[in-house]
Tab-separated table of C-alpha atoms and ligand atoms in Angstrom:
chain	number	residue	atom	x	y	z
L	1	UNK	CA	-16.763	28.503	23.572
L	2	UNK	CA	-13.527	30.504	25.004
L	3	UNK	CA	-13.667	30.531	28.281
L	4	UNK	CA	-10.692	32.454	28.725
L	5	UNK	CA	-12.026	35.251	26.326
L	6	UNK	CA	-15.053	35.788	28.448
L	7	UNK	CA	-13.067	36.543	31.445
L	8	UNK	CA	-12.331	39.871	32.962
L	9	UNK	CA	-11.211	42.950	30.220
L	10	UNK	CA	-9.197	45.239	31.103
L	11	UNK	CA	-9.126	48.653	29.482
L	12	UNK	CA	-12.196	50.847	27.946
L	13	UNK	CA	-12.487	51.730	24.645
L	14	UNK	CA	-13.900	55.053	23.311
L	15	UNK	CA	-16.953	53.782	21.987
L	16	UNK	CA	-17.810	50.584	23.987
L	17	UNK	CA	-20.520	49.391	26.493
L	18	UNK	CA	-19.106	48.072	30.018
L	19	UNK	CA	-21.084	45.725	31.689
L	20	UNK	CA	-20.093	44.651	35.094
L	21	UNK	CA	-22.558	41.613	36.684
L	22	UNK	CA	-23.113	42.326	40.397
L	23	UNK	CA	-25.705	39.665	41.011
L	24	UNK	CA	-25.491	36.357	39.207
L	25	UNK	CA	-28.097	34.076	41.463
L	26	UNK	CA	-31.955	34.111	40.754
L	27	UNK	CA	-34.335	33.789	43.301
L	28	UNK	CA	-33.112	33.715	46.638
L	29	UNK	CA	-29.124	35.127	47.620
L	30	UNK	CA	-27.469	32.348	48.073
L	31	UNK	CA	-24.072	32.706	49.983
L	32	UNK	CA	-21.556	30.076	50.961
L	33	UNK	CA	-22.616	28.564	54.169
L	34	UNK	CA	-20.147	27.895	56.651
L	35	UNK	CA	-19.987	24.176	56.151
L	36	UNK	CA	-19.057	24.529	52.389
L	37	UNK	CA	-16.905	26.585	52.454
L	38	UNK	CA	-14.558	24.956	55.293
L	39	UNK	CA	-14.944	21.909	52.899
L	40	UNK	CA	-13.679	23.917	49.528
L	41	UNK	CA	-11.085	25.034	51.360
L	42	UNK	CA	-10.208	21.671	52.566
L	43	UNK	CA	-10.480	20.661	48.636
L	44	UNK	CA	-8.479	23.101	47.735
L	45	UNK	CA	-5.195	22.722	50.216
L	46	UNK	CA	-5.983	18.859	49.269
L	47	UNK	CA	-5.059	19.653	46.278
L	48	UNK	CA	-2.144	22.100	46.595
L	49	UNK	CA	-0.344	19.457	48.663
L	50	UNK	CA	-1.157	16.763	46.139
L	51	UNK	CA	0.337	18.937	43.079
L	52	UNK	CA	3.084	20.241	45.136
L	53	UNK	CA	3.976	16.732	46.099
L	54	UNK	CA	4.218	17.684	49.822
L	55	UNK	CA	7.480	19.215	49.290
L	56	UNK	CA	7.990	22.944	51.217
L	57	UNK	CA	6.534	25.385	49.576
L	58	UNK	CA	6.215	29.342	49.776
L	59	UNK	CA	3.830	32.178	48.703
L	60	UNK	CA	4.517	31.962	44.865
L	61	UNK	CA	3.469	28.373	45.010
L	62	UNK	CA	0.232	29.172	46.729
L	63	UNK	CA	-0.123	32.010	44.064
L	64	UNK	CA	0.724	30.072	40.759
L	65	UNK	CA	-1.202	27.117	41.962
L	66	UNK	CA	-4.533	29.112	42.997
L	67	UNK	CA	-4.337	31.009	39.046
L	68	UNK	CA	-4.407	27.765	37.576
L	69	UNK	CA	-7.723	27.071	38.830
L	70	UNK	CA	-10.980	28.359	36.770
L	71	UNK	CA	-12.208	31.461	38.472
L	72	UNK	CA	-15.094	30.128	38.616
L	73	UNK	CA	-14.005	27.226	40.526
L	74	UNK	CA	-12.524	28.984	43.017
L	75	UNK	CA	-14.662	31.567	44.044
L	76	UNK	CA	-18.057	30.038	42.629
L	77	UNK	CA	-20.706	31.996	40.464
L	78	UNK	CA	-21.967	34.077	43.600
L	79	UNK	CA	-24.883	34.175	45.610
L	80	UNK	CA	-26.285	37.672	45.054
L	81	UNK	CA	-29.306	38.337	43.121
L	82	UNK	CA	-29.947	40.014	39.955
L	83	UNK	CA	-28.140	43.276	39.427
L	84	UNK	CA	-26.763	44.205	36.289
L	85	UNK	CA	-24.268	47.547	36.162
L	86	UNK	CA	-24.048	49.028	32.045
L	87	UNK	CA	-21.273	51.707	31.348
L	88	UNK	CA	-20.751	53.447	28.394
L	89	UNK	CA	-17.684	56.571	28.266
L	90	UNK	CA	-20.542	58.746	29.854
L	91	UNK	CA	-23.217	56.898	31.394
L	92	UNK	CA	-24.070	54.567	34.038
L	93	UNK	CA	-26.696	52.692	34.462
L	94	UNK	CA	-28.215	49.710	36.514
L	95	UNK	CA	-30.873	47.020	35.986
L	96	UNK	CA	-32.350	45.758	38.610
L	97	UNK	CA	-31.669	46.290	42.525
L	98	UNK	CA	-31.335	42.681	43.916
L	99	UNK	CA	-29.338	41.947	46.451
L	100	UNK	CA	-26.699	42.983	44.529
L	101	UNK	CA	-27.150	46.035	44.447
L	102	UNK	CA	-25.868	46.815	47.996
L	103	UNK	CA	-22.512	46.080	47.145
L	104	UNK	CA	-22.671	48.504	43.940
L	105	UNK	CA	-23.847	51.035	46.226
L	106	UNK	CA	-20.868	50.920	48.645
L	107	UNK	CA	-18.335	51.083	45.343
L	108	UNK	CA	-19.843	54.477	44.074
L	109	UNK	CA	-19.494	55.670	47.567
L	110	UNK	CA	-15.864	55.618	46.894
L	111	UNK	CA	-16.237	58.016	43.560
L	112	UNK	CA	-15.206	61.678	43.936
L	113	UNK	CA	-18.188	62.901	45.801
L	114	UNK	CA	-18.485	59.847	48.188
L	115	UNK	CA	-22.358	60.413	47.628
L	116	UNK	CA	-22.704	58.115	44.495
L	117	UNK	CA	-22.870	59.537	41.340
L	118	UNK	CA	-25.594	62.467	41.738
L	119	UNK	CA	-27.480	61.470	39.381
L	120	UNK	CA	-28.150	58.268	39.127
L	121	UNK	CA	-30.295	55.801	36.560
L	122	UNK	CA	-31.808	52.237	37.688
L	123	UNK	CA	-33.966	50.052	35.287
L	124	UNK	CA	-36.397	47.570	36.568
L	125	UNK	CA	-36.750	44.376	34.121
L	126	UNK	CA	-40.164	43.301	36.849
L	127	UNK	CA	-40.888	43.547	41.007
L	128	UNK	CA	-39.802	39.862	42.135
L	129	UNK	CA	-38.381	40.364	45.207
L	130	UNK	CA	-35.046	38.654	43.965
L	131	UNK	CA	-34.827	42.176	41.502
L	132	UNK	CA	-36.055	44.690	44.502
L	133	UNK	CA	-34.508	43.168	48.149
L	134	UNK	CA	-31.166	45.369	47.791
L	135	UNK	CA	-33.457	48.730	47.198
L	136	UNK	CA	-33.400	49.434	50.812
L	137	UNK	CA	-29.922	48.873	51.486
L	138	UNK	CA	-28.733	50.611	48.666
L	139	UNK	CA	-26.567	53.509	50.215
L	140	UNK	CA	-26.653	56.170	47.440
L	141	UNK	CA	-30.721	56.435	48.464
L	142	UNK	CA	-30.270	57.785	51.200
L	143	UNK	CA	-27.850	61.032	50.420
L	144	UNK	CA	-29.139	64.154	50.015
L	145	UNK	CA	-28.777	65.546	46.396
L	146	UNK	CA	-28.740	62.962	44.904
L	147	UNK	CA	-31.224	61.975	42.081
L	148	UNK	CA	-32.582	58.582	41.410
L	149	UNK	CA	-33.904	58.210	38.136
L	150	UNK	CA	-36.383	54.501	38.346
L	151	UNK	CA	-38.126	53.153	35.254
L	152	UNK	CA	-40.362	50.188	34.665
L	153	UNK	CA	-42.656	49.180	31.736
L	154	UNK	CA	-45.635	48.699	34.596
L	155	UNK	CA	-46.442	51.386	35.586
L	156	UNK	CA	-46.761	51.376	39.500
L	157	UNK	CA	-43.508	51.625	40.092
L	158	UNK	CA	-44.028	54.564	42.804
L	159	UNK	CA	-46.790	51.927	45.008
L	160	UNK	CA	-44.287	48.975	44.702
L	161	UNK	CA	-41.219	51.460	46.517
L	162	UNK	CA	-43.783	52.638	48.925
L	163	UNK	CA	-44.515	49.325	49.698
L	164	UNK	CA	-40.782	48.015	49.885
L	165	UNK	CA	-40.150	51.767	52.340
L	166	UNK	CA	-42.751	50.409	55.075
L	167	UNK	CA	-43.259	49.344	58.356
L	168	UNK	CA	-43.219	47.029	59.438
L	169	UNK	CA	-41.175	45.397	56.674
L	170	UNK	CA	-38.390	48.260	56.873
L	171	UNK	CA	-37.850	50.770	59.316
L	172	UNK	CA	-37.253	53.993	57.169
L	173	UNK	CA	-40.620	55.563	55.233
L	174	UNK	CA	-40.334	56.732	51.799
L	175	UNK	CA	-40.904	60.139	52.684
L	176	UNK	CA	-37.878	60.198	54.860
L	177	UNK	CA	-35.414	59.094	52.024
L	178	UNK	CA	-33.246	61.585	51.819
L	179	UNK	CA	-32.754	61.568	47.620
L	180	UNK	CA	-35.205	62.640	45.283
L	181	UNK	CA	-36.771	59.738	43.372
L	182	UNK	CA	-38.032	60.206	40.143
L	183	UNK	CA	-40.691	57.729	38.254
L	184	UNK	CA	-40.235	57.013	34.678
L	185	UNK	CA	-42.591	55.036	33.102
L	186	UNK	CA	-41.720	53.559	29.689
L	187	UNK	CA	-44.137	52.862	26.583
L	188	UNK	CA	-43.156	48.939	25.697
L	189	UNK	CA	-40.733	48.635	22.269
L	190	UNK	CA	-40.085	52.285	22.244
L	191	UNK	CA	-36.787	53.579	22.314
L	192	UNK	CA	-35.912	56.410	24.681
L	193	UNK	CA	-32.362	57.845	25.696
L	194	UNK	CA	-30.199	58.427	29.244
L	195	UNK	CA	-27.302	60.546	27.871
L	196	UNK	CA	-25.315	58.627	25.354
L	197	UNK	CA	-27.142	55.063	25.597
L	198	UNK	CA	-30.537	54.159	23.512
L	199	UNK	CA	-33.038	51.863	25.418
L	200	UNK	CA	-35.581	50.076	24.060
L	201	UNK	CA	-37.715	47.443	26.246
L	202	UNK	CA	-38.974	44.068	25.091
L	203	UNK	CA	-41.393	41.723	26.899
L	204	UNK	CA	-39.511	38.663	27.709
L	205	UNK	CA	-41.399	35.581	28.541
L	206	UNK	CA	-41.852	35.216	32.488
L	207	UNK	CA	-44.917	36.039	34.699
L	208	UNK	CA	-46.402	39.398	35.782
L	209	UNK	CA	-44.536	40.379	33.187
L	210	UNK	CA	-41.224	41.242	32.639
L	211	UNK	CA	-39.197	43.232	30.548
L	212	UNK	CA	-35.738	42.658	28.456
L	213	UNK	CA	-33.779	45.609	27.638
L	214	UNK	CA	-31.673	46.693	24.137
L	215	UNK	CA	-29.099	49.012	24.867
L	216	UNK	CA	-26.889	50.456	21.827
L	217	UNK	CA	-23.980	53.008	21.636
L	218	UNK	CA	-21.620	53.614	19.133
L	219	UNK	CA	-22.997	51.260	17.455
L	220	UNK	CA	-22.330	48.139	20.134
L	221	UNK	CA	-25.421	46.066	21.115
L	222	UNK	CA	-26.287	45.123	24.707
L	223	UNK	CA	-29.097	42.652	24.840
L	224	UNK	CA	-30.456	41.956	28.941
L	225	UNK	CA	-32.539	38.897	28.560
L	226	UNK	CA	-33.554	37.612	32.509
L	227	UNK	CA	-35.815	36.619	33.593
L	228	UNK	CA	-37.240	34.522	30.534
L	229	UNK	CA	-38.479	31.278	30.121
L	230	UNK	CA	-37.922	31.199	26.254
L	231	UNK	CA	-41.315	30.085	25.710
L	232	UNK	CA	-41.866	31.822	22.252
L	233	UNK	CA	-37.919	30.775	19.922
L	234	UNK	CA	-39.103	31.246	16.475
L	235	UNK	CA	-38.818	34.751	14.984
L	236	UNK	CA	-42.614	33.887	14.213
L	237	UNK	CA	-43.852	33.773	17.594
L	238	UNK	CA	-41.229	36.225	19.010
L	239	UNK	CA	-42.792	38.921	16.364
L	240	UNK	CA	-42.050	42.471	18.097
L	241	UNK	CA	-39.623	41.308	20.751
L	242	UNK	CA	-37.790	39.489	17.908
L	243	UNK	CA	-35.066	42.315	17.486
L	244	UNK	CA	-33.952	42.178	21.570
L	245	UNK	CA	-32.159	39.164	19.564
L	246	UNK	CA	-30.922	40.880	16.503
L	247	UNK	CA	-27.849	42.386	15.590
L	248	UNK	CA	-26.447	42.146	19.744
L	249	UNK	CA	-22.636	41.680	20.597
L	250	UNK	CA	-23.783	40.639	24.055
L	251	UNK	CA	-26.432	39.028	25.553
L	252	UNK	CA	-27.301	38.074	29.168
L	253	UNK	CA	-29.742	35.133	29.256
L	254	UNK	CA	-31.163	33.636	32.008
L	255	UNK	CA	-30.079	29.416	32.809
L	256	UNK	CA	-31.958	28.798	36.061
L	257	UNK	CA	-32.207	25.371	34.953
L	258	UNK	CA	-30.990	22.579	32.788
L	259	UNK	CA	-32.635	21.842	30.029
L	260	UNK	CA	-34.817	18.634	31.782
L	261	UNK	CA	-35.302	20.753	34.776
L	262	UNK	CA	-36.659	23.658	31.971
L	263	UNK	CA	-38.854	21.281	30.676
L	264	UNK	CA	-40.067	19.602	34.059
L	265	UNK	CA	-40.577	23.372	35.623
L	266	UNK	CA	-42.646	24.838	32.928
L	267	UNK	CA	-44.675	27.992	33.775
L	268	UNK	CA	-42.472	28.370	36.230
L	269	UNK	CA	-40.691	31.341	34.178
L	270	UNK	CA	-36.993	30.708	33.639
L	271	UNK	CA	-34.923	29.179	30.979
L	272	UNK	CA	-32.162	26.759	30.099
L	273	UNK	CA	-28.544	27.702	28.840
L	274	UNK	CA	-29.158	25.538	25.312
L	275	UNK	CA	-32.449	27.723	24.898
L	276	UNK	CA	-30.643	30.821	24.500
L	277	UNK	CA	-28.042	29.517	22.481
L	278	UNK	CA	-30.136	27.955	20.215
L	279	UNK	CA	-31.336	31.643	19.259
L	280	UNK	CA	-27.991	33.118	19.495
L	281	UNK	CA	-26.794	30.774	16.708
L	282	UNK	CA	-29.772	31.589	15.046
L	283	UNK	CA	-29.571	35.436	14.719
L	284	UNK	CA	-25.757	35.691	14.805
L	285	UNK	CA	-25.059	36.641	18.710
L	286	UNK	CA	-21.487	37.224	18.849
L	287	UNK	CA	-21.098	36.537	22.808
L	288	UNK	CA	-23.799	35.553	25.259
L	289	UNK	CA	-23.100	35.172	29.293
L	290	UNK	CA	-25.884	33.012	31.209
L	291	UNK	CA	-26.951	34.217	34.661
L	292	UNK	CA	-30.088	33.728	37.117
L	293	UNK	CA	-28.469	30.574	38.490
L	294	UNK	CA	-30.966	28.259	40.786
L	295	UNK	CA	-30.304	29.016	44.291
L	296	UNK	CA	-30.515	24.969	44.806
L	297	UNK	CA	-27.963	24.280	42.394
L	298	UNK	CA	-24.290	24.409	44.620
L	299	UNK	CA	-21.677	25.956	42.307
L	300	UNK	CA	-20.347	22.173	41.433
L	301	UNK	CA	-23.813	21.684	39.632
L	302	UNK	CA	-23.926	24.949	37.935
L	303	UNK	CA	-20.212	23.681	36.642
L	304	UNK	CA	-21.818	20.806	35.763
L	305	UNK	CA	-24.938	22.423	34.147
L	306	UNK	CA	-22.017	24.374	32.081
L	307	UNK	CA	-20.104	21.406	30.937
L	308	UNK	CA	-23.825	19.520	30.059
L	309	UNK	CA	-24.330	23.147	27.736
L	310	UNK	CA	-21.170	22.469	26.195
L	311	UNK	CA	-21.835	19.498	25.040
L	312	UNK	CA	-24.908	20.532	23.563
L	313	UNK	CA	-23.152	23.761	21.882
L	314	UNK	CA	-21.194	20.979	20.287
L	315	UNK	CA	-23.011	19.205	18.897
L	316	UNK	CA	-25.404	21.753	17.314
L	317	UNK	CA	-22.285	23.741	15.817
L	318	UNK	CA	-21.010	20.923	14.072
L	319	UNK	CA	-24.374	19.570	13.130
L	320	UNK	CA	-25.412	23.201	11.581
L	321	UNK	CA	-21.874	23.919	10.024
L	322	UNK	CA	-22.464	20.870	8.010
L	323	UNK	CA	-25.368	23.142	6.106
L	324	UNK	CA	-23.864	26.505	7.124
L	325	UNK	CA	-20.133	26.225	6.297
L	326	UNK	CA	-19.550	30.039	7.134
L	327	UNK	CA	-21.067	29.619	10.497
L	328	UNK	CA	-20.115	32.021	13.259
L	329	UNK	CA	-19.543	30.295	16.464
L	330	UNK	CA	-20.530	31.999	19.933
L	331	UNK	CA	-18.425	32.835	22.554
L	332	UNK	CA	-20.259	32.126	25.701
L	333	UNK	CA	-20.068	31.042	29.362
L	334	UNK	CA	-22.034	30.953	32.719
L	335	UNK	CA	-21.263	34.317	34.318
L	336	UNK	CA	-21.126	34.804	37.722
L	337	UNK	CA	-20.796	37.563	40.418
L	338	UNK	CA	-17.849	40.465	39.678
L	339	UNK	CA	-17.641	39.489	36.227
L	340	UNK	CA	-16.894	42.329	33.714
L	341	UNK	CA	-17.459	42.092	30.058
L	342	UNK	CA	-16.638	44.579	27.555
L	343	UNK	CA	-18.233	45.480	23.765
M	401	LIG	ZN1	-35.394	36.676	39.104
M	402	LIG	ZN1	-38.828	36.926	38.202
């Protein structure tokens, strides 16, 4: 793993998919609560005054010091829920509306038009309320002119926003949102277009179901694989989802769980960072980022859960370059909120 390689990329290349990660936590948003964060800030002056050896210091200290420390450390993984923004030179789009999703709204307020983007395009992977609870507060919704393209493998996509648009659950009817909303159904493992990006869905492995998506342009490879429990791993049993998994620069997979909290919570629909990387090694992934973090886990145990993974990768690298000299290895990490990754 580089960790350093999977941070932020600046720039944007010609022909390249953008993929910014509003929502990194599954389940339930999951926000700092007061408590914790008085006591990471605590931590953190601890140590600035330890390092710095209590002598006087001044802004640059504060500044080099805080850089040193992972990102990921210092601001956590997030607490938002699943929302996923994909960007190619000339086309947005967005999978899922978790909680998320409110905060992408208020940054395309601030394009041009201060209306969002006109048109806009928003895949749904399944209804959990963890992919749907930032719908409502999702600015861009309520402008008029605006068109919001929504697409789902199931096909009652229209009753599940009717039912999200009512009282007494949310003040503001359907009818009265001000956009127009149009309802795209999509036929599973069949490729369709928006603009410049091709989009094909795959059933991932979660309940009531749920659906991955492969996104290509200019020949990159986006794979968006959460929710999944990774029940089915051999190409055997994966039969026509296998190629979600094949030929992809970058893949999002979901690591709710370590791998003995995988295997005590089974049926229960998520996955295990190891899981994924077990078929990324497998089918030659270049890069793969691990999101859907447990709401219970505090951002020292999803650390943890990350160092545990690395361990694993490892071992199994070095254990399967013994056969496979030639071996690629994957770049991968545990994203979290704001994180922008580039193929
Ligand atoms: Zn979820
Ligand atoms: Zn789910």
């Amino acid at each position: 793993m580089n960790r350093q390689k999977s941070q932020v990329l600046a720039g944007k290349k010609s022909d390249s998919l953008r993929i910014q990660i509003w929502g990194a936590r599954g389940s339930l948003p999951t926000p700092f609560t007061p408590i914790e964060l008085e006591s990471h800030i605590r931590c953190l002056f601890e140590q600035f005054i330890y390092q710095n050896n209590q002598v006087k210091s001044d802004k640059r200290d504060v500044e080099l010091f805080l850089s040193q420390i992972p990102r990921y450390q210092l601001g956590g993984y997030g607490g938002h829920t699943p929302c996923v923004e994909v960007n190619s030179p000339h086309q947005q789009i967005i999978i899922d509306g978790g909680s998320g999703l409110r905060v992408l709204g208020q940054e395309m307020l601030k394009g041009p038009s201060g209306r969002g983007l006109g048109e806009i395009h928003i895949l749904f992977t399944h209804f959990h309320w963890d992919h749907l609870m930032g719908l409502p507060f999702f600015a861009p919704l309520f402008i008029p002119g605006n068109k919001i393209h929504v697409y789902s493998v199931q096909p009652d996509l229209k009753k599940v926003f009717r039912t999200l648009f009512k009282k007494p659950y949310f003040p503001v009817p359907l009818r009265k949102v001000n956009s127009q909303i149009q309802y795209h159904t999509l036929k599973p493992r069949e490729t369709f277009y928006i603009n410049d990006i091709a989009v094909t869905p795959y059933q991932l492995d979660h309940p009531d179901p749920c659906w991955g998506f492969r996104m290509e342009q200019g020949g990159r490879v986006y794979a968006h694989c959460v929710d999944t429990e990774c029940i089915r791993t051999t190409r055997e049993e994966l039969g026509l989802d296998l190629p979600l998994y094949q030929n992809v620069d970058l893949m999002l997979f979901d690591a709710q769980y370590t791998l003995s909290e995988a295997i005590e919570k089974a049926n229960w629909g998520h996955a295990a960072a190891p899981l994924g990387l077990d078929i990324a090694m497998r089918e030659g992934i270049k890069r793969v980022i691990f999101i859907h973090h447990d709401p219970a886990a505090s951002n020292a145990m999803i650390a943890a859960a990350e160092d545990q993974t690395l361990r694993y990768y490892q071992k199994l690298f070095t254990h399967a370059q013994e056969a496979l000299p030639h071996l690629e290895s994957v770049d991968w990490a545990f994203g979290y909120e704001g994180m922008v990754l580039e193929v």
